[in-house]
PDB file of N, CA and C in Angstrom:
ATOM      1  N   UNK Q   7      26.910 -25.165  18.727  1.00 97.00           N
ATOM      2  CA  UNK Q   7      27.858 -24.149  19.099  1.00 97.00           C
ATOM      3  C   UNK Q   7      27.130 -23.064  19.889  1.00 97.00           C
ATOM      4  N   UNK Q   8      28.332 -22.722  21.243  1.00 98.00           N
ATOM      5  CA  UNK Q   8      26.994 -21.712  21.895  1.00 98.00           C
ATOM      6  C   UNK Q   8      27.896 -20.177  21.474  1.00 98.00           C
ATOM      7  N   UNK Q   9      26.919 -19.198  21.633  1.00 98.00           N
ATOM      8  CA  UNK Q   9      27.442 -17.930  20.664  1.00 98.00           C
ATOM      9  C   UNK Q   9      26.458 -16.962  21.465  1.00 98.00           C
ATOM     10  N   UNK Q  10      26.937 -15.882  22.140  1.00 98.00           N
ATOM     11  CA  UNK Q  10      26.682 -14.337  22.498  1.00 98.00           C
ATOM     12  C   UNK Q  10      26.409 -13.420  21.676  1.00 98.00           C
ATOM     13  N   UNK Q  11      24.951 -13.074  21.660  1.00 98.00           N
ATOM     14  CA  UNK Q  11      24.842 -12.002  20.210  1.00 98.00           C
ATOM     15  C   UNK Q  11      24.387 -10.548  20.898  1.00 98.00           C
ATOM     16  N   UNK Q  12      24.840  -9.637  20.025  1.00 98.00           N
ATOM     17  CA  UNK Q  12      24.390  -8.195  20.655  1.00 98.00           C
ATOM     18  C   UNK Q  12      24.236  -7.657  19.267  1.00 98.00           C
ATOM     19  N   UNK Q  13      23.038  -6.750  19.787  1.00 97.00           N
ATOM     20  CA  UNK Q  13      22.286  -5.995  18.503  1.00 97.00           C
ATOM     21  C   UNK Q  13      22.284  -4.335  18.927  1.00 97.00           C
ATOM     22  N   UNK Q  14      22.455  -3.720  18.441  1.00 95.00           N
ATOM     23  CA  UNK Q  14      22.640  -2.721  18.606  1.00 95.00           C
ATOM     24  C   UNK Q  14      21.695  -1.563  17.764  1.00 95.00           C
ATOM     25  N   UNK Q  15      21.037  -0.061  18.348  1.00 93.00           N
ATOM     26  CA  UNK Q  15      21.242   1.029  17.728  1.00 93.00           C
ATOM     27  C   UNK Q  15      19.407  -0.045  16.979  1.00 93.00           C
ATOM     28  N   UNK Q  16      19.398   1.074  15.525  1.00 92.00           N
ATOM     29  CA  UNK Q  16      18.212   0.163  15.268  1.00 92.00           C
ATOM     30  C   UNK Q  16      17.644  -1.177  15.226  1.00 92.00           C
ATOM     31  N   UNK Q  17      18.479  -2.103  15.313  1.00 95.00           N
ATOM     32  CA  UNK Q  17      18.311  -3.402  15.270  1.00 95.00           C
ATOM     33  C   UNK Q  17      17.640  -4.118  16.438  1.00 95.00           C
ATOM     34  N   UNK Q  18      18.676  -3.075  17.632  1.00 95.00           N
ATOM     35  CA  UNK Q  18      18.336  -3.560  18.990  1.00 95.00           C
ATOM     36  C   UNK Q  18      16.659  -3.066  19.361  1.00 95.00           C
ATOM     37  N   UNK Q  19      16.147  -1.989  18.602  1.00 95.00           N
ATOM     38  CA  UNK Q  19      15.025  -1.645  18.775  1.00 95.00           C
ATOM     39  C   UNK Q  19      14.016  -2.490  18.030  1.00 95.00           C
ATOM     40  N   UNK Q  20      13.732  -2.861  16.847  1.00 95.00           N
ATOM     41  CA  UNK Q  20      13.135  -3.887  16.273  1.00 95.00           C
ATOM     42  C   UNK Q  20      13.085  -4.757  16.663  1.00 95.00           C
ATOM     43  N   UNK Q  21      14.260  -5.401  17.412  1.00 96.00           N
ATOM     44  CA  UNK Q  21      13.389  -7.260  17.593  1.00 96.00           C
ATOM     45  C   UNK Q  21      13.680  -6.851  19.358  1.00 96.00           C
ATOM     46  N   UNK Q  22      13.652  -5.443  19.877  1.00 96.00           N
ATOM     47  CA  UNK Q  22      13.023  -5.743  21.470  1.00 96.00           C
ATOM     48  C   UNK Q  22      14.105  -6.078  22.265  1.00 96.00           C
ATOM     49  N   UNK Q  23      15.547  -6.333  21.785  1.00 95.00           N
ATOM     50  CA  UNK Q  23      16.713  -6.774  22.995  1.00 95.00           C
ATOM     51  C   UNK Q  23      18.114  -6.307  22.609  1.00 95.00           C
ATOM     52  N   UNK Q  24      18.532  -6.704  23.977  1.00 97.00           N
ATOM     53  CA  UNK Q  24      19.832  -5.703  23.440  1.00 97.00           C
ATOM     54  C   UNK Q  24      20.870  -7.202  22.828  1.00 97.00           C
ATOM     55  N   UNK Q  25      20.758  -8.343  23.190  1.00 97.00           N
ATOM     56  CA  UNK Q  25      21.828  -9.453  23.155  1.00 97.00           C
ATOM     57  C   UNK Q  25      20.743 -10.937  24.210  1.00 97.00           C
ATOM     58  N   UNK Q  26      21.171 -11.945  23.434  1.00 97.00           N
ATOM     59  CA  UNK Q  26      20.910 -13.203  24.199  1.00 97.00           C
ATOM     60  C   UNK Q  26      22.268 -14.382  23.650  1.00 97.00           C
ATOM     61  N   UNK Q  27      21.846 -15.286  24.649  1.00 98.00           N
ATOM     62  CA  UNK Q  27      23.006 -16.405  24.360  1.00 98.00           C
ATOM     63  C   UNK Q  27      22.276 -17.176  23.876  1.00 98.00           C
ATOM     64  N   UNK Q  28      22.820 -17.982  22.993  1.00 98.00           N
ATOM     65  CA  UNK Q  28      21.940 -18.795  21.823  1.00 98.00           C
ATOM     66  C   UNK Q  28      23.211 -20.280  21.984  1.00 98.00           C
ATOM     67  N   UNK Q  29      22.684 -21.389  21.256  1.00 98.00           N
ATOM     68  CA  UNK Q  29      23.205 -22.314  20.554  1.00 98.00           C
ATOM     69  C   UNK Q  29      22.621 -22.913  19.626  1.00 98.00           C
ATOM     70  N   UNK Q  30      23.230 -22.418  18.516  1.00 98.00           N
ATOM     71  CA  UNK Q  30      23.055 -22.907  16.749  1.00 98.00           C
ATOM     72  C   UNK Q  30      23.688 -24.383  16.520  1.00 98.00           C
ATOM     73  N   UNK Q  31      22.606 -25.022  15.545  1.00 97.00           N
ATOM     74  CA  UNK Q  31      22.742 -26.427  15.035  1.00 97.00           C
ATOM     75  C   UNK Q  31      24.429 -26.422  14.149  1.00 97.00           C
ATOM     76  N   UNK Q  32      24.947 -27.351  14.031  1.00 96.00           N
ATOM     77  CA  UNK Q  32      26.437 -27.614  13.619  1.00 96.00           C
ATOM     78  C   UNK Q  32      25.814 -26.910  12.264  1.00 96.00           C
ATOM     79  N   UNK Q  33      25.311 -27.331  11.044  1.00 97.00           N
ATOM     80  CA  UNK Q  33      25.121 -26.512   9.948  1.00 97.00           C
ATOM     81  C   UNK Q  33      25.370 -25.047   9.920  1.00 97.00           C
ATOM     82  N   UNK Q  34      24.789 -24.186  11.111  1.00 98.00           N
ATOM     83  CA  UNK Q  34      25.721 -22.941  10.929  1.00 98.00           C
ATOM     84  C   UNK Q  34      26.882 -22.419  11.172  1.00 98.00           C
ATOM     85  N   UNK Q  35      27.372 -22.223  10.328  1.00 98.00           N
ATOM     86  CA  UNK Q  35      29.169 -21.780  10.435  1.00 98.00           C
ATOM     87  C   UNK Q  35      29.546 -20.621   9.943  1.00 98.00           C
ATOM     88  N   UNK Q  36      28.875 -19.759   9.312  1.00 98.00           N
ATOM     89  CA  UNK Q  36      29.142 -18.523   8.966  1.00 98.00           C
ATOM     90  C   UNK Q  36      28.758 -17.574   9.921  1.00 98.00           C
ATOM     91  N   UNK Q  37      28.501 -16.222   9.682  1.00 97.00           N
ATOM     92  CA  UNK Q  37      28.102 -15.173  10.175  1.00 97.00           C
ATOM     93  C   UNK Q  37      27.056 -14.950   9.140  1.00 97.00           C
ATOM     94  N   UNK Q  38      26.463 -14.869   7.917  1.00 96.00           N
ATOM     95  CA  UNK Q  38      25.860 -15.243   6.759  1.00 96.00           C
ATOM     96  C   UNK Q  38      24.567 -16.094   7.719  1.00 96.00           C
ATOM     97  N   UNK Q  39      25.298 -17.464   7.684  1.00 97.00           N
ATOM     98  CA  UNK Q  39      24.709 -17.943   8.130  1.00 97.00           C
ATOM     99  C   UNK Q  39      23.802 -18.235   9.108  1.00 97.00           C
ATOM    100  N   UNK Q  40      24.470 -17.576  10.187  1.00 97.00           N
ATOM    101  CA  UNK Q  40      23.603 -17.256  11.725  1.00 97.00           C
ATOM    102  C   UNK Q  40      23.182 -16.021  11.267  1.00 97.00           C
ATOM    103  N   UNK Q  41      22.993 -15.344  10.541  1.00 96.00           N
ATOM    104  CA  UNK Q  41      21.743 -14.283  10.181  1.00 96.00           C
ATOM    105  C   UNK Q  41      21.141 -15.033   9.539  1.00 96.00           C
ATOM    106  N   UNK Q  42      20.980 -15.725   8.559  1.00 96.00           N
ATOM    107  CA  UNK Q  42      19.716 -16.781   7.940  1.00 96.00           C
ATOM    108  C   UNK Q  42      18.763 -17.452   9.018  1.00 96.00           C
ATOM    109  N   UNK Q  43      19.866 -18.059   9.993  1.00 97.00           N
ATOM    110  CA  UNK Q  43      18.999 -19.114  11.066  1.00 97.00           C
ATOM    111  C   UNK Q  43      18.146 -17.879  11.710  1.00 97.00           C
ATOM    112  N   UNK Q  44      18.762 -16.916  12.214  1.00 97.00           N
ATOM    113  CA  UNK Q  44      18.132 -16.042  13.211  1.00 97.00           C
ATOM    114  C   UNK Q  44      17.094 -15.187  12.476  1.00 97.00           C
ATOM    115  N   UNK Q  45      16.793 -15.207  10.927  1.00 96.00           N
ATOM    116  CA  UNK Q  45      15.686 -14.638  10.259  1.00 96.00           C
ATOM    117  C   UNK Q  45      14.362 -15.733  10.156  1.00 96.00           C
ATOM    118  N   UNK Q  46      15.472 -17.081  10.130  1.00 96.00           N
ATOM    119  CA  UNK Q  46      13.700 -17.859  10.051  1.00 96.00           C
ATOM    120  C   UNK Q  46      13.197 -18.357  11.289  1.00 96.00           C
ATOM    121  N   UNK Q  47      13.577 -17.414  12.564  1.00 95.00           N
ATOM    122  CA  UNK Q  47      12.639 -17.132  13.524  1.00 95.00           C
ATOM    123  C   UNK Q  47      10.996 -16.412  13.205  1.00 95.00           C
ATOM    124  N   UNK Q  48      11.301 -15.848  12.307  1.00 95.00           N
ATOM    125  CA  UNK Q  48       9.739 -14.804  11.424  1.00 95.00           C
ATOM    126  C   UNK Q  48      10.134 -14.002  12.207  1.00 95.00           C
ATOM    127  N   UNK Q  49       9.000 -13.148  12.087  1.00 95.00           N
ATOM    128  CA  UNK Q  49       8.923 -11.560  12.884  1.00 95.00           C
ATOM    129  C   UNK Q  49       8.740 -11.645  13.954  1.00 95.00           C
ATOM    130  N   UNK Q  50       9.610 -10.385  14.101  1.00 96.00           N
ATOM    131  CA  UNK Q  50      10.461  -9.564  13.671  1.00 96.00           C
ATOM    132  C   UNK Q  50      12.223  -9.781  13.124  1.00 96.00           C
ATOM    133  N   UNK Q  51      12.346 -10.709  13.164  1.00 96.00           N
ATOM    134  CA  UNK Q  51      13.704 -11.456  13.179  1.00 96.00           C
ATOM    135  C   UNK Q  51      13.828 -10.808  11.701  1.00 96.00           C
ATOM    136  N   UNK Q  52      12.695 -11.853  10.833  1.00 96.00           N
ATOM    137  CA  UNK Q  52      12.855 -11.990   9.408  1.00 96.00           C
ATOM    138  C   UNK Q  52      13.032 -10.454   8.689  1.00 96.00           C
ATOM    139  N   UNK Q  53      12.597  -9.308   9.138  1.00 94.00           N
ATOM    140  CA  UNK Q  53      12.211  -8.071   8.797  1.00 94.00           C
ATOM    141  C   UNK Q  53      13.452  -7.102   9.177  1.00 94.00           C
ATOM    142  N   UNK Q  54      13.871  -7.371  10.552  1.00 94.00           N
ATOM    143  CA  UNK Q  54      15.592  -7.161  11.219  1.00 94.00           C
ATOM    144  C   UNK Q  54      16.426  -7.253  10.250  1.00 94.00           C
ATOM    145  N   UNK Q  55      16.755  -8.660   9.826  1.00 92.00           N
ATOM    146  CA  UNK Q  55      17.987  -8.973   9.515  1.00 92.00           C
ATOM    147  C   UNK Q  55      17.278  -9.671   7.998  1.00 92.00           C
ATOM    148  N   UNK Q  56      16.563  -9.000   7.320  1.00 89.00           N
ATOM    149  CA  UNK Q  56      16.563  -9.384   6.192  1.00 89.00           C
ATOM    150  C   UNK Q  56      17.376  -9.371   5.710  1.00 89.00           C
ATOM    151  N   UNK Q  57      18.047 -10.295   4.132  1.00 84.00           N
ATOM    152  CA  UNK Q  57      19.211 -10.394   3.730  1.00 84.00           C
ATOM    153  C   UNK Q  57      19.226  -9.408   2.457  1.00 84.00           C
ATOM    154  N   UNK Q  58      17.989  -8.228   2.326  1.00 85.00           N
ATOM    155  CA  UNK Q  58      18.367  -6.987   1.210  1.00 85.00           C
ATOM    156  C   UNK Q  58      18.823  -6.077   2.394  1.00 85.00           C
ATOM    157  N   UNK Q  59      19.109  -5.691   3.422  1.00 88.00           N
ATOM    158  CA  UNK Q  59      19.561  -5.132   4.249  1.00 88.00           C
ATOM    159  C   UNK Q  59      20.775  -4.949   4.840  1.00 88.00           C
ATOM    160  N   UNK Q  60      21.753  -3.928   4.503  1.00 91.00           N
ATOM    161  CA  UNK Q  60      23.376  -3.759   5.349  1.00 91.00           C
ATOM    162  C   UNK Q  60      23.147  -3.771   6.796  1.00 91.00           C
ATOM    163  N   UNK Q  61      23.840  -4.527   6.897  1.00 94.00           N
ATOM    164  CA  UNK Q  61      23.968  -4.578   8.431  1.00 94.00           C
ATOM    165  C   UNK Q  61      25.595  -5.146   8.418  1.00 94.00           C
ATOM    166  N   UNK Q  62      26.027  -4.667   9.722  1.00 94.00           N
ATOM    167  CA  UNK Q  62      27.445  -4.691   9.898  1.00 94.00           C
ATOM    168  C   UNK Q  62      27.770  -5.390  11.131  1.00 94.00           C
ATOM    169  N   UNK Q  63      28.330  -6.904  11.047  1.00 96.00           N
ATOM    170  CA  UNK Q  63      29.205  -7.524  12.282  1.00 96.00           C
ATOM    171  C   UNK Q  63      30.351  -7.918  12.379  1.00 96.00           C
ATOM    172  N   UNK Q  64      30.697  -7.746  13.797  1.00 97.00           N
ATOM    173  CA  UNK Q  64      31.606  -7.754  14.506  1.00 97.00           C
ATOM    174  C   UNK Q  64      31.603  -9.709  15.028  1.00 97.00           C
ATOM    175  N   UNK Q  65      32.520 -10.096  14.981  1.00 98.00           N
ATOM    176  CA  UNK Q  65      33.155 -11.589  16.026  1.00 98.00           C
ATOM    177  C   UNK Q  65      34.139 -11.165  16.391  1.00 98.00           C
ATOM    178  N   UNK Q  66      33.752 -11.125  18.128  1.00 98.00           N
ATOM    179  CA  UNK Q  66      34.839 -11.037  18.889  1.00 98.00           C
ATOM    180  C   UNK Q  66      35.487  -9.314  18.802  1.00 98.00           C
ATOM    181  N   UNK Q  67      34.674  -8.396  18.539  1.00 96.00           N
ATOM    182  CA  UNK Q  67      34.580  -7.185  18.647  1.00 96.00           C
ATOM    183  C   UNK Q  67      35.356  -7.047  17.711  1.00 96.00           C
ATOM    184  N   UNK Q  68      35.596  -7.774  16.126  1.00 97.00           N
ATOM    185  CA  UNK Q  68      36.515  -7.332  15.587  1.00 97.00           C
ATOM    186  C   UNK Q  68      35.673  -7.443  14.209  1.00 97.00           C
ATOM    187  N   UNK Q  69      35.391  -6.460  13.293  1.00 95.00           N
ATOM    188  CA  UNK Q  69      34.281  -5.903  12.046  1.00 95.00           C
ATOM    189  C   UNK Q  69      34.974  -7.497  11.185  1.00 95.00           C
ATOM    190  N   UNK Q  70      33.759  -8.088  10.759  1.00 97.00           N
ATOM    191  CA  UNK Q  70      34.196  -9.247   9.768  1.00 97.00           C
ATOM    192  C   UNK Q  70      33.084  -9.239   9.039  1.00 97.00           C
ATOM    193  N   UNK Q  71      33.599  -9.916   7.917  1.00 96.00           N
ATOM    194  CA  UNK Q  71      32.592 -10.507   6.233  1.00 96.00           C
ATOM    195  C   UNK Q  71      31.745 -11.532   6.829  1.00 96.00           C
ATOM    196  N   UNK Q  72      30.416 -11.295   6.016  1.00 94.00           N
ATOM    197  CA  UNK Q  72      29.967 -12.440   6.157  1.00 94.00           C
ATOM    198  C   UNK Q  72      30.489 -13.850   6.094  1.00 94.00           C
ATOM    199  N   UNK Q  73      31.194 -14.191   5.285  1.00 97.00           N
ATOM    200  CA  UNK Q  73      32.201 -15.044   5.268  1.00 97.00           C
ATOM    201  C   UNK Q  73      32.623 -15.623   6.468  1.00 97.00           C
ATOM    202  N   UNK Q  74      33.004 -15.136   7.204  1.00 98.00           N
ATOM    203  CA  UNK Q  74      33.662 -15.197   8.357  1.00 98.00           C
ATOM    204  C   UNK Q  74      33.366 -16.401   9.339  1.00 98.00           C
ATOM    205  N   UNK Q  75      34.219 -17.622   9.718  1.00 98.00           N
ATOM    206  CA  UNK Q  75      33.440 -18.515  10.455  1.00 98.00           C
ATOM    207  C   UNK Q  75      33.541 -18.323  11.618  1.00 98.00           C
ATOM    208  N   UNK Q  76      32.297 -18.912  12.506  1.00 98.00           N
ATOM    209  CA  UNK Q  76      31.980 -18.606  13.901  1.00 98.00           C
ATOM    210  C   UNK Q  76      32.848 -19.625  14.218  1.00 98.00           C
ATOM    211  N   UNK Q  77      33.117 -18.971  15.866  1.00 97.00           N
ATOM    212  CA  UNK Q  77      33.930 -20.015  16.917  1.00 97.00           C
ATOM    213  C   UNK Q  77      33.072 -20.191  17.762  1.00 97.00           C
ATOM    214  N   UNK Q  78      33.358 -21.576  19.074  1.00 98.00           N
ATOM    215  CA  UNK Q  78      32.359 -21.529  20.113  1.00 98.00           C
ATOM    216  C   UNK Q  78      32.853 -20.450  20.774  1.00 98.00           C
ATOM    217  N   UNK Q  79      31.712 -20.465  21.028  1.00 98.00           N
ATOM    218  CA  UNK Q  79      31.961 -19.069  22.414  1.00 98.00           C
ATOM    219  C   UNK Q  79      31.948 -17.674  22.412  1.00 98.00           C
ATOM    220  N   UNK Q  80      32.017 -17.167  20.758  1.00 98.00           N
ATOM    221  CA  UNK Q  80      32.193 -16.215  20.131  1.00 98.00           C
ATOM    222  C   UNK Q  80      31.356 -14.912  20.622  1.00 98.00           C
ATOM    223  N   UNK Q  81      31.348 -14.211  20.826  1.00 98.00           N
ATOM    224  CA  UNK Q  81      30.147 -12.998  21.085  1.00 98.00           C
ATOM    225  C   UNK Q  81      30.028 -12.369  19.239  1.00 98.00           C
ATOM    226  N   UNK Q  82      29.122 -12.432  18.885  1.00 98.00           N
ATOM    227  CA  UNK Q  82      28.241 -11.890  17.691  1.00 98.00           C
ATOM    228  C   UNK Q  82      27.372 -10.600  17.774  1.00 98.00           C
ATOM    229  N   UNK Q  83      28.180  -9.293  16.870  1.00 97.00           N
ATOM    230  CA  UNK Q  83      27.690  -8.209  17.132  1.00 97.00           C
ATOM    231  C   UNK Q  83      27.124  -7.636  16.351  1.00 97.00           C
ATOM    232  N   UNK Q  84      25.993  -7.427  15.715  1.00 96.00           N
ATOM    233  CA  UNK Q  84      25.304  -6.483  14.331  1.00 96.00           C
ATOM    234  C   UNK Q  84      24.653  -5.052  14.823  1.00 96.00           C
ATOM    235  N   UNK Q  85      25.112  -4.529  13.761  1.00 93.00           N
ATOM    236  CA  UNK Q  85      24.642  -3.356  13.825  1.00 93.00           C
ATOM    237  C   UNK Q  85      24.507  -2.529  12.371  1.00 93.00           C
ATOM    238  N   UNK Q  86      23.568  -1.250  12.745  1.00 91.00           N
ATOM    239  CA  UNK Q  86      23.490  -1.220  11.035  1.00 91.00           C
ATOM    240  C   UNK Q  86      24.304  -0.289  10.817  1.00 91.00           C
ATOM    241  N   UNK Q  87      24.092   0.138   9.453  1.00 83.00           N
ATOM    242  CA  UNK Q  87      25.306   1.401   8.815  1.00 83.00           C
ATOM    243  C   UNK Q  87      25.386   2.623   9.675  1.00 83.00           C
ATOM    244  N   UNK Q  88      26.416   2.577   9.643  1.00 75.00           N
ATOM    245  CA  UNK Q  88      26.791   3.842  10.252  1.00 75.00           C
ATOM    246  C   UNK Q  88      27.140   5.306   9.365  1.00 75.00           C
ATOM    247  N   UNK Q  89      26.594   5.869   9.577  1.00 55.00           N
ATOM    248  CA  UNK Q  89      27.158   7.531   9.410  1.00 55.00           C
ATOM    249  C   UNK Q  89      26.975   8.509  10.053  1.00 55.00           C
ATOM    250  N   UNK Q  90      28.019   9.662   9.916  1.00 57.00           N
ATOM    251  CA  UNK Q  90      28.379  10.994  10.382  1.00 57.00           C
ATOM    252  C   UNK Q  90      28.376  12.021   9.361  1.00 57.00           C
ATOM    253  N   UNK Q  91      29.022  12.873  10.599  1.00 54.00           N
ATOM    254  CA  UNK Q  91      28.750  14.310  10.159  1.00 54.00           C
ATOM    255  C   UNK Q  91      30.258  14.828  10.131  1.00 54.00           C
TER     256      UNK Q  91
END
């Protein structure tokens, strides 16, 4: 499955980019999941998107659960917690 990812804000600074186009093996189907694959890249990946870490995505610019299954074509957006003032 091919899939558009964008990282944003601290994330995008740790692993060095703002977004690449990827294609993940049929086994990944979550959003869960394509953060697992994309951590056992190692570092900085693994340290990014460790799984004790909130981080918040978007499929298809729209905020979803990990849960959530990927489509082809999907653009994939993480970013971390947000707060204000």
């Amino acid at each position: 499955m091919k899939l558009e990812l964008r990282f944003f804000a601290s994330l995008r600074e740790g692993l060095g980019l703002s977004g690449e186009n990827i294609t993940v093996p049929a086994e990944v189907k979550t959003i869960a999941d394509l953060r697992s694959y994309l951590a056992q890249r190692g570092n900085p990946w693994a340290d990014v998107l460790a799984s004790a870490k909130i981080i918040r995505c978007a499929l298809n610019q729209e905020m979803v659960a990990d849960s959530t299954l990927l489509v082809e074509g999907a653009e994939v957006a993480f970013f971390p917690p947000v707060t204000g003032g």
